mmCIF file of C-alpha atoms and ligand atoms in Angstrom:
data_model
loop_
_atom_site.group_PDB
_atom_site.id
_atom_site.type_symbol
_atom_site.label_atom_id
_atom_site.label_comp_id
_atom_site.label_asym_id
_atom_site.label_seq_id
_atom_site.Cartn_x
_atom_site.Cartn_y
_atom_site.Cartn_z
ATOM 1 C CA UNK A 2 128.242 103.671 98.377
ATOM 2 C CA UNK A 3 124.985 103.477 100.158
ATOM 3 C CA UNK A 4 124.471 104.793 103.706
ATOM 4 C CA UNK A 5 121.737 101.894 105.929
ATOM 5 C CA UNK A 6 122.665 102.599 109.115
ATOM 6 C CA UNK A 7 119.715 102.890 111.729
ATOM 7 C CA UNK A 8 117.600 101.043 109.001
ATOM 8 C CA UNK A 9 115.207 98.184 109.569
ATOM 9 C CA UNK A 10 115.057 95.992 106.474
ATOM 10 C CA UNK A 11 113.132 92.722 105.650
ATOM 11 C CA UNK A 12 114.077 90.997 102.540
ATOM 12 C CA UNK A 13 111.716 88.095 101.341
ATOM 13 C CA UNK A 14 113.348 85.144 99.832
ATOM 14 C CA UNK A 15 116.962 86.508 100.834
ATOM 15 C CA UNK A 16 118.682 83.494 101.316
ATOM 16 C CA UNK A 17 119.265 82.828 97.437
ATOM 17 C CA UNK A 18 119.844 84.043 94.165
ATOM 18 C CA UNK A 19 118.830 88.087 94.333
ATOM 19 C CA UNK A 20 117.647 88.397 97.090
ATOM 20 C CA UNK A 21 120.295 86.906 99.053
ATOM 21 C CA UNK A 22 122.622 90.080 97.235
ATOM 22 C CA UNK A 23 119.908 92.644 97.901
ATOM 23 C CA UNK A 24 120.488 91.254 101.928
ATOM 24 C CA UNK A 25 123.970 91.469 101.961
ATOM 25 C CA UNK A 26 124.212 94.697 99.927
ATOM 26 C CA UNK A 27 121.599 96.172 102.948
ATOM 27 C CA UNK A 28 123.725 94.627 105.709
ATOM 28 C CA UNK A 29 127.228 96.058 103.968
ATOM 29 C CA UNK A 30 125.526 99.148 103.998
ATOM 30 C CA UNK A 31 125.045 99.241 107.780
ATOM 31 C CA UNK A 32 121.247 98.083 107.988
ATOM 32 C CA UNK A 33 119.996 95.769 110.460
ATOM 33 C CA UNK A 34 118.844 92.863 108.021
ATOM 34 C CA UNK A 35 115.634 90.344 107.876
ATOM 35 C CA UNK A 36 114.822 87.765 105.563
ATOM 36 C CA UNK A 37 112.524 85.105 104.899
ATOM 37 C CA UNK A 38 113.324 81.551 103.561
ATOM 38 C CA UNK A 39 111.262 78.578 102.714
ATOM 39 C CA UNK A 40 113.399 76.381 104.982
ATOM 40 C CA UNK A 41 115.973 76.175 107.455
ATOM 41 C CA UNK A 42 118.811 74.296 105.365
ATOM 42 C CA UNK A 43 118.387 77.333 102.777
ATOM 43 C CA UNK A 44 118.870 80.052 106.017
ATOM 44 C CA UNK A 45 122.132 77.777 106.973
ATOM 45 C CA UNK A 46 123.354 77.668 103.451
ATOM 46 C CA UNK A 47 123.524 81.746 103.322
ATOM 47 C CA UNK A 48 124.594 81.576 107.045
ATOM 48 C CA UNK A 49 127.365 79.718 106.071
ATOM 49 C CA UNK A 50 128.390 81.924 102.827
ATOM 50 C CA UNK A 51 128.605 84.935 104.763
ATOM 51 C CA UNK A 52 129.792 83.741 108.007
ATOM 52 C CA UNK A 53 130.704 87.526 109.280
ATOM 53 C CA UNK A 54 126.968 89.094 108.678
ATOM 54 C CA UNK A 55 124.250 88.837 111.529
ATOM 55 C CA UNK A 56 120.467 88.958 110.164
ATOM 56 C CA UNK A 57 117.312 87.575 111.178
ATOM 57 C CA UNK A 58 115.159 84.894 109.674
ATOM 58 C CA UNK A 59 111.982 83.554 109.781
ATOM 59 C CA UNK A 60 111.019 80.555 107.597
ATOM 60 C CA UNK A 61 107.617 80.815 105.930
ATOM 61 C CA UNK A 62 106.216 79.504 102.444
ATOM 62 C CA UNK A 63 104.205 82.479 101.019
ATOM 63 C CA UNK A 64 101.889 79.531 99.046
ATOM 64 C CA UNK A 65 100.731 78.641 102.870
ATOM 65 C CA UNK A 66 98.232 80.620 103.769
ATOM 66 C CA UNK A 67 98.280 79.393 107.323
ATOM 67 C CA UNK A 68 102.743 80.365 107.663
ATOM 68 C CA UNK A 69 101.978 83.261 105.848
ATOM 69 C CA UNK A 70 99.462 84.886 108.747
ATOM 70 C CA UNK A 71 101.616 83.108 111.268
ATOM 71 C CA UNK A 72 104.865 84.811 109.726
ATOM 72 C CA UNK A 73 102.926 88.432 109.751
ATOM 73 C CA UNK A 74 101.399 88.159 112.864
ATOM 74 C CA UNK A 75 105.187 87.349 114.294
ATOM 75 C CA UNK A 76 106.077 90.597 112.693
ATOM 76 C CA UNK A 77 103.017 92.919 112.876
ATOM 77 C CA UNK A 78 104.599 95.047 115.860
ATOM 78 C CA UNK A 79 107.590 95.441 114.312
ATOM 79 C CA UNK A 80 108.855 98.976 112.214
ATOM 80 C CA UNK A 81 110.901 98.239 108.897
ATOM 81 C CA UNK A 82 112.183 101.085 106.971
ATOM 82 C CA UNK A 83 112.313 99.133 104.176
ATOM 83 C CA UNK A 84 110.395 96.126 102.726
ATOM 84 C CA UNK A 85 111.845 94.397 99.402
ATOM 85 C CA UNK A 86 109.227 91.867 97.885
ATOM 86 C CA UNK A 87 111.269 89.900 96.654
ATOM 87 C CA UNK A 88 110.171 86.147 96.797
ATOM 88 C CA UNK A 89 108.839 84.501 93.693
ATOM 89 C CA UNK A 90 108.639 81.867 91.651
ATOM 90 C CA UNK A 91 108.097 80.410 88.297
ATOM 91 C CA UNK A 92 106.751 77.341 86.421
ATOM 92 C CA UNK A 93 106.537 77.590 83.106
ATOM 93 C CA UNK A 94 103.585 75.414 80.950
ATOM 94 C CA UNK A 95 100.978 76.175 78.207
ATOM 95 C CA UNK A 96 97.664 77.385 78.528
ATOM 96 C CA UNK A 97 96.662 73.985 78.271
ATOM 97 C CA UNK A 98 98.937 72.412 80.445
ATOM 98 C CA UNK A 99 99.008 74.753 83.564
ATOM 99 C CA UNK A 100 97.462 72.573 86.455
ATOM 100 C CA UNK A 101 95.260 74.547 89.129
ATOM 101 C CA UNK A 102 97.809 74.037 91.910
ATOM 102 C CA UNK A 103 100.777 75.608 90.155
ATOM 103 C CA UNK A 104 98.984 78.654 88.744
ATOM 104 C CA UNK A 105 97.802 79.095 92.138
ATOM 105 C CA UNK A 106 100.802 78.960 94.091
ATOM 106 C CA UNK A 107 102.370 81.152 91.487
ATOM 107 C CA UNK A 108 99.698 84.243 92.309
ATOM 108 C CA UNK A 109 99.854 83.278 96.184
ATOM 109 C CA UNK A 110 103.623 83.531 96.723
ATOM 110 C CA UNK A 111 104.615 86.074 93.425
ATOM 111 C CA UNK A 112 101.613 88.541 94.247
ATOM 112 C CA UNK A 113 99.464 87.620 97.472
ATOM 113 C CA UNK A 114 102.333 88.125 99.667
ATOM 114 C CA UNK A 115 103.433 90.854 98.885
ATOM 115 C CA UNK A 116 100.186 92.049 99.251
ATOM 116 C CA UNK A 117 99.878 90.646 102.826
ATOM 117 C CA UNK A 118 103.211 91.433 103.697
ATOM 118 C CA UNK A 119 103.252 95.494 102.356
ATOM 119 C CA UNK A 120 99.437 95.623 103.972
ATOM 120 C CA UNK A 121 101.404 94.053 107.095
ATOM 121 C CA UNK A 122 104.561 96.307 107.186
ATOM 122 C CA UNK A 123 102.718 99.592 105.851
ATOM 123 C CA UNK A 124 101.318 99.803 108.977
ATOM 124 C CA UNK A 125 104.516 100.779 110.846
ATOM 125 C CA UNK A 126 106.204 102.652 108.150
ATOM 126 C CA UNK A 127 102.365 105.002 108.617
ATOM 127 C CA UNK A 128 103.249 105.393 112.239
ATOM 128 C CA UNK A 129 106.766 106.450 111.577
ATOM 129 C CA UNK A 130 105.379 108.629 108.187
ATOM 130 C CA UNK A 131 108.359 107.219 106.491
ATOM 131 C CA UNK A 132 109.428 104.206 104.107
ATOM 132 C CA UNK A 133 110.236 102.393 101.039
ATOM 133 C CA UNK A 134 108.712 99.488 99.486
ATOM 134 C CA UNK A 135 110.488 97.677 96.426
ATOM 135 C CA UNK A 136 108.957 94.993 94.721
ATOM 136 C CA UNK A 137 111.060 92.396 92.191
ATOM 137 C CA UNK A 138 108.423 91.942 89.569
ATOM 138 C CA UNK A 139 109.662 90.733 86.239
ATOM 139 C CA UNK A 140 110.004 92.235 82.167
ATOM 140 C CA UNK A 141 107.911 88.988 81.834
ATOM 141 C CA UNK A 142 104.855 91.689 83.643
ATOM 142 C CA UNK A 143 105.342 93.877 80.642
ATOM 143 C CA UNK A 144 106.419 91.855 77.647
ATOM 144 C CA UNK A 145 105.528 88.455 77.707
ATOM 145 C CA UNK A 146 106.691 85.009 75.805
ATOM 146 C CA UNK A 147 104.720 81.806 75.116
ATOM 147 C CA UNK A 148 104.034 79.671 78.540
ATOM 148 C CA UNK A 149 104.850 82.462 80.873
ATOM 149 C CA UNK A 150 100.612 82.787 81.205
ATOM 150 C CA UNK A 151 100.962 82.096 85.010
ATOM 151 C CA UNK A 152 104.404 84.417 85.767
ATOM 152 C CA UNK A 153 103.435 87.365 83.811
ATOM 153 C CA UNK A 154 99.636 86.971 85.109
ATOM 154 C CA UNK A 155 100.954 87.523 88.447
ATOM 155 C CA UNK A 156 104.063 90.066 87.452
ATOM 156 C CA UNK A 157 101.711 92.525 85.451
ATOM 157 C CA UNK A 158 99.519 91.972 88.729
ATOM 158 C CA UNK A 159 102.693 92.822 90.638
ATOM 159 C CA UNK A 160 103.236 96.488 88.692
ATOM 160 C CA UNK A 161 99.619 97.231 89.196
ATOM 161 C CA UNK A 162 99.876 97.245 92.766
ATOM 162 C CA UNK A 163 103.006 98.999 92.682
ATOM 163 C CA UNK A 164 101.335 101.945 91.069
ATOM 164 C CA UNK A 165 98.336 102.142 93.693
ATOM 165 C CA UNK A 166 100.384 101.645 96.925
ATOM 166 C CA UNK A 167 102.201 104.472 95.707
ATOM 167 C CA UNK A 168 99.534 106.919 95.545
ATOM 168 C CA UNK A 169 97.559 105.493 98.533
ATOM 169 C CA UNK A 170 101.054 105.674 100.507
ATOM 170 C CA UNK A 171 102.756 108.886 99.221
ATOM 171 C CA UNK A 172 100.745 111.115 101.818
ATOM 172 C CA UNK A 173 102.542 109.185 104.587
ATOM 173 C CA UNK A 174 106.045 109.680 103.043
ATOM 174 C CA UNK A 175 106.447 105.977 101.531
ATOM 175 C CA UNK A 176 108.135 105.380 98.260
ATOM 176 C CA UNK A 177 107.110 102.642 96.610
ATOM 177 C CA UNK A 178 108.672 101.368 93.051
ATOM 178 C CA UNK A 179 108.890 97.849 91.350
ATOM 179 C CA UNK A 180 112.272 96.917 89.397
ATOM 180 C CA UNK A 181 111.505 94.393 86.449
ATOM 181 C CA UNK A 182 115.028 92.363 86.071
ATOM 182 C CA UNK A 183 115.496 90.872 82.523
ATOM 183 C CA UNK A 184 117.349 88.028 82.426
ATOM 184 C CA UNK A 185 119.246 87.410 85.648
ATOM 185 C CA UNK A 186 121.816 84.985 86.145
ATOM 186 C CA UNK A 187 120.112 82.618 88.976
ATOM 187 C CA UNK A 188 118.954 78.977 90.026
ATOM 188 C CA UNK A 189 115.538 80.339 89.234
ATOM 189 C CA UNK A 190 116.854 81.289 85.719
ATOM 190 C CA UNK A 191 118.790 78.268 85.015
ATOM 191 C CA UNK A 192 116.134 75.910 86.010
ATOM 192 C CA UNK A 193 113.323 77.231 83.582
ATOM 193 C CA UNK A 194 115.600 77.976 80.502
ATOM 194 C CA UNK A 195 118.473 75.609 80.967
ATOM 195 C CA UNK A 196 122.155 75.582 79.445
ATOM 196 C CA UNK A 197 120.939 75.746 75.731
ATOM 197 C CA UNK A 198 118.626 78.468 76.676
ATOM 198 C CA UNK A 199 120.953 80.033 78.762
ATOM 199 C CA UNK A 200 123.391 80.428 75.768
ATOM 200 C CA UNK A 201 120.758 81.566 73.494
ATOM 201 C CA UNK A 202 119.429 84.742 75.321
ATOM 202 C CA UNK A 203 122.394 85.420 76.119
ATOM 203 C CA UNK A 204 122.507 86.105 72.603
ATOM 204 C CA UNK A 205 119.705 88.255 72.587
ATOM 205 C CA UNK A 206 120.637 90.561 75.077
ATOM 206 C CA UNK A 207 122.304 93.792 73.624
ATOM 207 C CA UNK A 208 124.576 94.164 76.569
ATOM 208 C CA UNK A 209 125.851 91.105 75.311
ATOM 209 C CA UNK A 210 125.246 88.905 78.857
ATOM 210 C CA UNK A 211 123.056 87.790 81.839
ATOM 211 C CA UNK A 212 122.174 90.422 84.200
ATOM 212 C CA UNK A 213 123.887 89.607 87.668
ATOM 213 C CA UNK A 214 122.377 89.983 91.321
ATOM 214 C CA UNK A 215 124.179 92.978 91.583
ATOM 215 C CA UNK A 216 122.951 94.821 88.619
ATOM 216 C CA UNK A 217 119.634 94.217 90.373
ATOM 217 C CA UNK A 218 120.395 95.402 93.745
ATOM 218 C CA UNK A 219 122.175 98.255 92.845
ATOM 219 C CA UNK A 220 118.970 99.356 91.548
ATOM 220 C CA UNK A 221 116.907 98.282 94.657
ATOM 221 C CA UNK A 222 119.619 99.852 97.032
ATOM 222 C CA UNK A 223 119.412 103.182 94.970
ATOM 223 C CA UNK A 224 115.218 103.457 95.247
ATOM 224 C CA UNK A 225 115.332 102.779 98.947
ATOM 225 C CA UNK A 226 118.056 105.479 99.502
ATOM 226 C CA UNK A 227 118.204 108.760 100.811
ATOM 227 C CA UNK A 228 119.401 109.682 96.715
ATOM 228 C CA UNK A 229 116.036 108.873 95.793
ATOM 229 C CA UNK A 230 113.204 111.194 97.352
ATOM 230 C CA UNK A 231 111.066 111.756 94.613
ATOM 231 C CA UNK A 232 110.802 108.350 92.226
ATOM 232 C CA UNK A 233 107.692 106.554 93.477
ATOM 233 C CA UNK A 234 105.053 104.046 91.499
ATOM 234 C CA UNK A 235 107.644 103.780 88.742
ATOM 235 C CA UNK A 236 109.404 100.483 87.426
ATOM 236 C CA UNK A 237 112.665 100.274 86.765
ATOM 237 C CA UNK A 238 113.887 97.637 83.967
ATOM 238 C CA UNK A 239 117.432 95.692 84.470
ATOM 239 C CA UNK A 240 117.252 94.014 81.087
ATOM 240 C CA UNK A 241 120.982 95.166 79.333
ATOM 241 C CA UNK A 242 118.492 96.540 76.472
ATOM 242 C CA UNK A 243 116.029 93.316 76.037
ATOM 243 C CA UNK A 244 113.484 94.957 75.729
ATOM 244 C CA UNK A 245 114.261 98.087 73.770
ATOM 245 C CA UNK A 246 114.143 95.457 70.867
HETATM 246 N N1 NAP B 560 116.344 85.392 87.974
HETATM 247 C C1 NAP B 560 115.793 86.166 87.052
HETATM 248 O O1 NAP B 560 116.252 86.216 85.886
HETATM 249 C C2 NAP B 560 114.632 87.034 87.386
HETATM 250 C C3 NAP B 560 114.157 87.896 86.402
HETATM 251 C C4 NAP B 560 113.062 88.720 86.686
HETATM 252 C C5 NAP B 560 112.492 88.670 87.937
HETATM 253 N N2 NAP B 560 112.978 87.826 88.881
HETATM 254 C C6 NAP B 560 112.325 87.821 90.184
HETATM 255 O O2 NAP B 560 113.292 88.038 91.196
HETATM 256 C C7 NAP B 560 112.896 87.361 92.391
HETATM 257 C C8 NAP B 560 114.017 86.466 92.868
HETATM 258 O O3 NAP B 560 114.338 85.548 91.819
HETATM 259 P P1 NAP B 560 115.644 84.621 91.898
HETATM 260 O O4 NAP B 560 115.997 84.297 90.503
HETATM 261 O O5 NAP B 560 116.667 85.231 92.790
HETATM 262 O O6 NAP B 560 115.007 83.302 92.573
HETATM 263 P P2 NAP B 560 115.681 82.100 93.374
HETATM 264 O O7 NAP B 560 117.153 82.072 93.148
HETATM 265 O O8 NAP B 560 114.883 80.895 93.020
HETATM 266 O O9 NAP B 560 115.391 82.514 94.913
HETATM 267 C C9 NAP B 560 114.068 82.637 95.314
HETATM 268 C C10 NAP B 560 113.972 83.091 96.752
HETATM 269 O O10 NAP B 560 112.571 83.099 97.102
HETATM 270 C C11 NAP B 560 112.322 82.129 98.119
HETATM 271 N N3 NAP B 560 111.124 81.376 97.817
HETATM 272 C C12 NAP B 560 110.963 80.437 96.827
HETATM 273 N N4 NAP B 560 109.723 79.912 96.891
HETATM 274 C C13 NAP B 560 109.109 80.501 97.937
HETATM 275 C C14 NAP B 560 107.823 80.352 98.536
HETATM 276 N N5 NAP B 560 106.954 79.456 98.080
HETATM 277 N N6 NAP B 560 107.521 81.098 99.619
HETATM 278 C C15 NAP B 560 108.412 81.972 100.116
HETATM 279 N N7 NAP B 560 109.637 82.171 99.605
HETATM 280 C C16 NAP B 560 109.989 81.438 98.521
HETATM 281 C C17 NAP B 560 113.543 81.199 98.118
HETATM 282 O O11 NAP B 560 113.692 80.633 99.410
HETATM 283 P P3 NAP B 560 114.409 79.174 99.577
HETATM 284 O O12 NAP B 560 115.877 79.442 99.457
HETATM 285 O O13 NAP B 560 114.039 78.695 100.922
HETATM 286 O O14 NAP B 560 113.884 78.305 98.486
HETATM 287 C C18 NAP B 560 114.651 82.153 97.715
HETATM 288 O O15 NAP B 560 115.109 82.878 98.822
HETATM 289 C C19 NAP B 560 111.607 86.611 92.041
HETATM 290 O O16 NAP B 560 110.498 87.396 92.418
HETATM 291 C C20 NAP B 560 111.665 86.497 90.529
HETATM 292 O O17 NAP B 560 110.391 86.374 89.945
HETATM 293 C C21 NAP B 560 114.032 87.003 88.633
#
């Protein structure tokens, strides 16, 4: 449906769950894919999924700061087209259980890097005057739900930035949008609600089901397109009507 081909295109966190569709929807498309992956075995996993698809990888863990400047500085010469934020992570507590270390490497790895990384890649996409940034923040950054402090913290952080990269990058031609998935049918997802919770929102959803990957990076493939020239600091929501309630 989508035309990529020519286009440079780093994916973070593309060897699972959505990203890992946004990378192969990019690559089916005709772009010449990168990801990012917290370790090798996770690279070889998506390797071995999609046997026919070439892409690049570089494993870094966006709560290091050290692999995170060691990761940009191995990319800081090169030109993407595109740049999907997409790694991120969740850990779900109360107020008054949230230990230092996990709100921390929530902010470091769901809003940090893409902070260092879009401050990293913006640079080409300025000396090409051209490119789109997508960021995967979360409804959770504009509705919220008891022990999501941490998450939405960083989400709502997330949709801030989106907004002022957009106007401090729309003189140079670069598009840059955040899509807020609802409830997405992932390891992430099943991990912090589990099969009862699962069943229940599924309940809640008015489309009657879990979002997919695909229902995601449709979106994401759209905003980076050449069908979208004039959406920019806007978030899209992927919830099958959560959130209209
Ligand atoms: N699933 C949902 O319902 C949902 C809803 C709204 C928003 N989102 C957002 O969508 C994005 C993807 O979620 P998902 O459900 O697809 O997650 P996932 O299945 O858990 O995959 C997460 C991806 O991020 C990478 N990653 C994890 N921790 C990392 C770290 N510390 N540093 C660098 N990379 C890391 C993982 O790499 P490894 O494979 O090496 O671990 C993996 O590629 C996240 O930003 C999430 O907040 C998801």
């Amino acid at each position: 449906m989508f035309q990529f081909q020519g286009k440079k295109v780093l994916v973070t966190g593309g060897s699972r769950g959505i990203g890992s569709q946004i990378a192969l929807d990019f690559a089916q498309s005709g772009a010449d894919i990168t990801i990012t992956a917290t370790s090798q075995a996770s690279v070889d996993e998506f390797r071995k999924e999609n046997s026919e698809l070439k892409f690049r990888s570089y494993i870094v863990n966006f709560s290091k700061l050290d692999e995170t400047e060691k990761f940009l500085k191995n990319i800081e010469s090169e030109i993407f087209d595109i740049l999907v934020n997409n790694a991120g992570i969740n850990k779900i507590n109360l107020l008054t259980d949230i230990k230092l270390q996990d709100w921390q490497n929530i902010q470091d790895v769901n809003l940090r890097a893409p902070f260092l990384v879009s401050q990293c890649v913006a640079k080409g996409m300025i000396k090409k005057k051209s490119g789109r940034i997508i960021n995967m923040a979360s409804i959770f950054g504009m509705v919220t739900k008891e022990e999501r402090l941490s998450y939405t913290t960083s989400k709502a952080g997330l949709l801030g930035m989106t907004k002022t990269l957009a106007l401090e990058l729309a003189h140079h031609n670069i598009l840059v949008n955040a899509v807020s998935p609802g409830f997405i049918d992932t390891e992430l997802t099943r991990r912090v609600l589990g099969d009862s919770g699962i069943i229940e929102m599924t309940k809640r959803v008015p489309l009657n089901r879990l979002g997919t990957a695909k229902d995601v990076s449709n979106v994401v493939l759209f905003l980076a397109s050449e069908l979208n020239q004039f959406i920019t600091g806007e978030n899209m929501v992927i919830d099958g009507g959560f959130t209209c309630a």
